[in-house]
Amino acid sequence: MEVKYKIICDDMAQNIQNGMYLGSKKLPTEEELIEKYQVSRNTIRKAIDLLTRKGLVIPIQGSGVFIRNVSCNGAINLEDFNGLTEEFGDKVSTKVVSFKLIEADEKLAHTMQCEIGTPIYFIERVRSISGTPYVIEYSYYNKEFIPYLSEEIVSGSIYKYIREELKKQIGFVDREITAGILSEHDARELGLTPGEPALISTNRAFLKNGVIFDYSIDIHNYKETRFLKLSNYM
């Protein structure tokens, strides 16, 4: 079951997108939110902190929490990324190119901080947004922490499955973004030309307890992908 502050955050985010707070240009006070949602002050503060990390609001000490006039539509928010489905919803479709169980070699074991020979799910899939190829994902999931995956599961949102079915809490993602050129295979899958630019995101995803459960190399369609980094200066 999703924790209360995330549910409240989602509700407030929906209200922001629907223009509910346009008149005041800021959220109701903590006291008003506590009364509305019938939860503790700590829960409201966690919900507001999550909204802040999503780039939707900015707290100003002594003045309140203001709605941030920045559109994230169509961009991956680097501050709060929980998978493409979380960002783009039912616009996402998936083609699984490869799905198999392998053993970690020395290089992979070093990257994922696991033992050589650890069972690892390897997945190659192409994710499209509204029918346009968006990214090729080469992903490695540590079977010790993600004990079961199937082709049906990896055809949808793996992160949603991890959160809702496995009841695992995803902590954070280390992400390095570089530029390169497209290989023949990647260009074909993305509907581009070999040698064209490649936007490459190399990621290590951690559970709340600090272990790496997912290592991935994502080759993005440079014509379609935007990354957004929002910062708050207090």
Short mmCIF file of C-alpha atoms in Angstrom, two decimals:
data_model
loop_
_atom_site.label_atom_id
_atom_site.label_comp_id
_atom_site.label_asym_id
_atom_site.label_seq_id
_atom_site.Cartn_x
_atom_site.Cartn_y
_atom_site.Cartn_z
CA MET A 1 0.00 0.00 0.00
CA GLU A 2 1.31 3.46 -0.96
CA VAL A 3 2.31 5.60 2.02
CA LYS A 4 0.01 8.45 3.01
CA TYR A 5 2.32 11.36 2.24
CA LYS A 6 2.79 10.14 -1.35
CA ILE A 7 -0.97 9.91 -1.82
CA ILE A 8 -1.34 13.46 -0.50
CA CYS A 9 1.53 14.64 -2.73
CA ASP A 10 -0.16 13.12 -5.79
CA ASP A 11 -3.47 14.78 -4.88
CA MET A 12 -1.86 18.19 -4.42
CA ALA A 13 0.13 17.77 -7.66
CA GLN A 14 -3.14 17.05 -9.47
CA ASN A 15 -4.67 20.15 -7.89
CA ILE A 16 -1.69 22.24 -9.04
CA GLN A 17 -2.00 20.93 -12.59
CA ASN A 18 -5.74 21.66 -12.54
CA GLY A 19 -5.08 25.26 -11.53
CA MET A 20 -6.76 25.01 -8.12
CA TYR A 21 -4.25 27.33 -6.45
CA LEU A 22 -3.82 29.89 -9.25
CA GLY A 23 -5.63 32.61 -7.31
CA SER A 24 -3.23 32.66 -4.36
CA LYS A 25 -0.28 31.22 -6.31
CA LYS A 26 0.66 29.17 -3.28
CA LEU A 27 -0.45 26.14 -1.30
CA PRO A 28 -2.81 26.40 1.66
CA THR A 29 -1.11 26.70 5.06
CA GLU A 30 0.12 23.62 6.92
CA GLU A 31 -2.79 23.97 9.34
CA GLU A 32 -5.30 24.03 6.46
CA LEU A 33 -3.69 20.99 4.84
CA ILE A 34 -3.63 19.10 8.15
CA GLU A 35 -7.34 19.81 8.54
CA LYS A 36 -8.14 18.85 4.94
CA TYR A 37 -6.24 15.55 4.88
CA GLN A 38 -6.64 14.68 8.57
CA VAL A 39 -2.98 13.73 9.00
CA SER A 40 -0.04 14.85 11.12
CA ARG A 41 2.13 17.91 10.45
CA ASN A 42 5.06 15.58 9.69
CA THR A 43 3.05 13.83 6.95
CA ILE A 44 2.14 17.17 5.34
CA ARG A 45 5.77 18.29 5.47
CA LYS A 46 6.89 15.07 3.79
CA ALA A 47 4.28 15.58 1.05
CA ILE A 48 5.45 19.17 0.50
CA ASP A 49 9.09 18.05 0.43
CA LEU A 50 8.20 15.54 -2.29
CA LEU A 51 6.35 18.23 -4.25
CA THR A 52 9.46 20.41 -3.93
CA ARG A 53 11.70 17.63 -5.29
CA LYS A 54 9.29 17.17 -8.19
CA GLY A 55 9.83 20.83 -9.02
CA LEU A 56 6.19 21.83 -8.53
CA VAL A 57 6.55 24.16 -5.53
CA ILE A 58 9.16 26.25 -3.77
CA PRO A 59 8.98 26.92 0.01
CA ILE A 60 9.85 30.47 1.07
CA GLN A 61 10.56 30.72 4.78
CA GLY A 62 8.05 32.96 6.51
CA SER A 63 5.93 33.39 3.37
CA GLY A 64 4.54 29.96 2.51
CA VAL A 65 4.90 27.36 -0.25
CA PHE A 66 4.57 28.90 -3.70
CA ILE A 67 3.50 27.20 -6.91
CA ARG A 68 6.42 26.97 -9.29
CA ASN A 69 5.63 28.22 -12.79
CA VAL A 70 7.79 25.66 -14.59
CA SER A 71 6.45 23.06 -17.02
CA CYS A 72 7.93 19.57 -16.76
CA ASN A 73 5.71 18.19 -19.51
CA GLY A 74 7.67 16.02 -21.92
CA ALA A 75 10.87 16.18 -19.86
CA ILE A 76 12.47 13.71 -17.47
CA ASN A 77 12.79 15.33 -14.06
CA LEU A 78 16.26 14.42 -12.81
CA GLU A 79 15.31 15.34 -9.24
CA ASP A 80 12.51 12.80 -8.91
CA PHE A 81 12.60 10.09 -11.57
CA ASN A 82 10.74 6.84 -10.92
CA GLY A 83 10.58 5.40 -14.41
CA LEU A 84 9.03 6.44 -17.71
CA THR A 85 5.56 5.21 -16.79
CA GLU A 86 5.58 7.48 -13.74
CA GLU A 87 6.52 10.42 -15.98
CA PHE A 88 4.41 9.74 -19.09
CA GLY A 89 1.64 7.36 -17.98
CA ASP A 90 -0.30 5.41 -20.60
CA LYS A 91 1.59 7.11 -23.44
CA VAL A 92 4.39 4.58 -22.84
CA SER A 93 4.63 1.31 -24.76
CA THR A 94 7.39 -1.31 -24.49
CA LYS A 95 9.04 -3.79 -26.85
CA VAL A 96 11.15 -6.43 -25.09
CA VAL A 97 14.16 -7.27 -27.28
CA SER A 98 15.96 -9.58 -24.82
CA PHE A 99 15.17 -10.99 -21.38
CA LYS A 100 17.43 -13.57 -19.72
CA LEU A 101 19.15 -14.56 -16.49
CA ILE A 102 22.94 -14.20 -16.50
CA GLU A 103 25.75 -14.30 -13.95
CA ALA A 104 27.64 -11.18 -12.95
CA ASP A 105 31.17 -11.09 -14.38
CA GLU A 106 33.96 -9.17 -12.67
CA LYS A 107 33.09 -5.83 -14.30
CA LEU A 108 29.36 -6.09 -13.61
CA ALA A 109 29.94 -7.30 -10.04
CA HIS A 110 32.16 -4.28 -9.39
CA THR A 111 29.58 -1.86 -10.84
CA MET A 112 26.64 -3.39 -8.94
CA GLN A 113 28.63 -4.05 -5.75
CA CYS A 114 27.79 -7.75 -5.70
CA GLU A 115 29.70 -11.04 -5.86
CA ILE A 116 31.00 -12.48 -9.12
CA GLY A 117 28.49 -15.09 -10.27
CA THR A 118 25.49 -13.34 -8.70
CA PRO A 119 22.31 -14.09 -10.73
CA ILE A 120 21.33 -10.98 -12.67
CA TYR A 121 18.29 -10.36 -14.86
CA PHE A 122 19.40 -8.77 -18.14
CA ILE A 123 16.76 -6.86 -20.08
CA GLU A 124 16.97 -5.00 -23.37
CA ARG A 125 13.82 -3.14 -24.25
CA VAL A 126 12.69 -0.24 -26.42
CA ARG A 127 10.34 2.26 -24.77
CA SER A 128 8.18 4.46 -26.98
CA ILE A 129 6.18 7.57 -26.11
CA SER A 130 2.96 7.98 -28.12
CA GLY A 131 4.33 5.49 -30.66
CA THR A 132 7.69 7.21 -31.19
CA PRO A 133 10.83 5.29 -30.06
CA TYR A 134 12.19 7.20 -27.08
CA VAL A 135 14.90 5.11 -25.42
CA ILE A 136 16.66 1.74 -25.55
CA GLU A 137 17.26 0.41 -22.04
CA TYR A 138 19.98 -2.13 -21.29
CA SER A 139 19.15 -3.02 -17.68
CA TYR A 140 20.61 -5.36 -15.07
CA TYR A 141 18.54 -6.30 -11.98
CA ASN A 142 20.13 -8.11 -9.05
CA LYS A 143 18.02 -11.23 -8.44
CA GLU A 144 19.01 -11.23 -4.78
CA PHE A 145 16.94 -8.05 -4.27
CA ILE A 146 14.46 -8.42 -7.15
CA PRO A 147 13.79 -12.16 -6.83
CA TYR A 148 11.31 -12.56 -9.67
CA LEU A 149 10.80 -10.93 -13.05
CA SER A 150 8.96 -12.26 -16.08
CA GLU A 151 8.58 -11.10 -19.68
CA GLU A 152 5.07 -9.92 -18.82
CA ILE A 153 6.40 -7.80 -15.95
CA VAL A 154 9.26 -6.28 -17.95
CA SER A 155 6.80 -5.41 -20.73
CA GLY A 156 5.29 -2.89 -18.32
CA SER A 157 6.59 -0.71 -15.51
CA ILE A 158 9.29 -2.59 -13.58
CA TYR A 159 9.59 0.16 -10.97
CA LYS A 160 5.83 0.10 -10.32
CA TYR A 161 6.04 -3.68 -9.86
CA ILE A 162 8.93 -3.27 -7.42
CA ARG A 163 7.07 -0.66 -5.38
CA GLU A 164 3.57 -2.14 -5.42
CA GLU A 165 4.07 -5.90 -5.70
CA LEU A 166 7.44 -6.48 -4.06
CA LYS A 167 6.79 -3.69 -1.51
CA LYS A 168 10.35 -2.38 -1.94
CA GLN A 169 11.17 1.26 -1.31
CA ILE A 170 13.27 2.84 -4.03
CA GLY A 171 15.77 5.26 -2.55
CA PHE A 172 17.66 7.23 -5.19
CA VAL A 173 19.33 6.98 -8.61
CA ASP A 174 22.89 8.01 -9.48
CA ARG A 175 22.80 9.20 -13.08
CA GLU A 176 25.62 10.16 -15.46
CA ILE A 177 24.64 11.71 -18.80
CA THR A 178 27.06 11.67 -21.70
CA ALA A 179 27.05 12.13 -25.47
CA GLY A 180 28.03 9.52 -28.05
CA ILE A 181 27.08 8.23 -31.47
CA LEU A 182 24.47 5.64 -32.38
CA SER A 183 25.49 2.10 -33.28
CA GLU A 184 23.76 0.40 -36.18
CA HIS A 185 21.60 -1.67 -33.81
CA ASP A 186 20.55 1.24 -31.59
CA ALA A 187 19.88 3.50 -34.57
CA ARG A 188 17.63 0.87 -36.14
CA GLU A 189 15.63 0.42 -32.94
CA LEU A 190 15.21 4.19 -32.50
CA GLY A 191 14.38 4.83 -36.15
CA LEU A 192 17.49 6.97 -36.60
CA THR A 193 20.70 6.75 -38.66
CA PRO A 194 23.94 5.08 -37.49
CA GLY A 195 26.48 7.72 -36.51
CA GLU A 196 23.87 10.25 -35.44
CA PRO A 197 24.18 11.65 -31.90
CA ALA A 198 23.32 9.47 -28.92
CA LEU A 199 22.22 10.82 -25.56
CA ILE A 200 23.42 8.22 -23.04
CA SER A 201 22.26 7.93 -19.44
CA THR A 202 24.15 5.50 -17.20
CA ASN A 203 22.27 4.80 -13.99
CA ARG A 204 22.64 2.95 -10.70
CA ALA A 205 19.41 2.70 -8.70
CA PHE A 206 19.44 2.06 -4.96
CA LEU A 207 16.82 0.75 -2.57
CA LYS A 208 16.16 2.67 0.66
CA ASN A 209 18.60 0.37 2.49
CA GLY A 210 21.44 1.48 0.18
CA VAL A 211 21.86 -1.62 -2.01
CA ILE A 212 22.06 -1.39 -5.80
CA PHE A 213 19.16 -3.25 -7.37
CA ASP A 214 19.33 -1.88 -10.92
CA TYR A 215 22.14 -0.82 -13.23
CA SER A 216 21.18 0.44 -16.66
CA ILE A 217 22.54 2.09 -19.77
CA ASP A 218 19.84 4.06 -21.58
CA ILE A 219 20.32 5.21 -25.18
CA HIS A 220 17.90 8.09 -25.73
CA ASN A 221 16.43 9.39 -28.96
CA TYR A 222 18.19 12.75 -29.07
CA LYS A 223 15.35 14.25 -31.12
CA GLU A 224 12.74 13.45 -28.47
CA THR A 225 14.41 13.48 -25.05
CA ARG A 226 14.69 16.43 -22.65
CA PHE A 227 16.10 16.34 -19.14
CA LEU A 228 15.03 18.88 -16.54
CA LYS A 229 17.04 19.79 -13.43
CA LEU A 230 15.23 22.05 -11.01
CA SER A 231 17.05 23.67 -8.10
CA ASN A 232 15.78 25.55 -5.08
CA TYR A 233 17.95 28.32 -3.64
CA MET A 234 16.98 29.14 -0.06
#
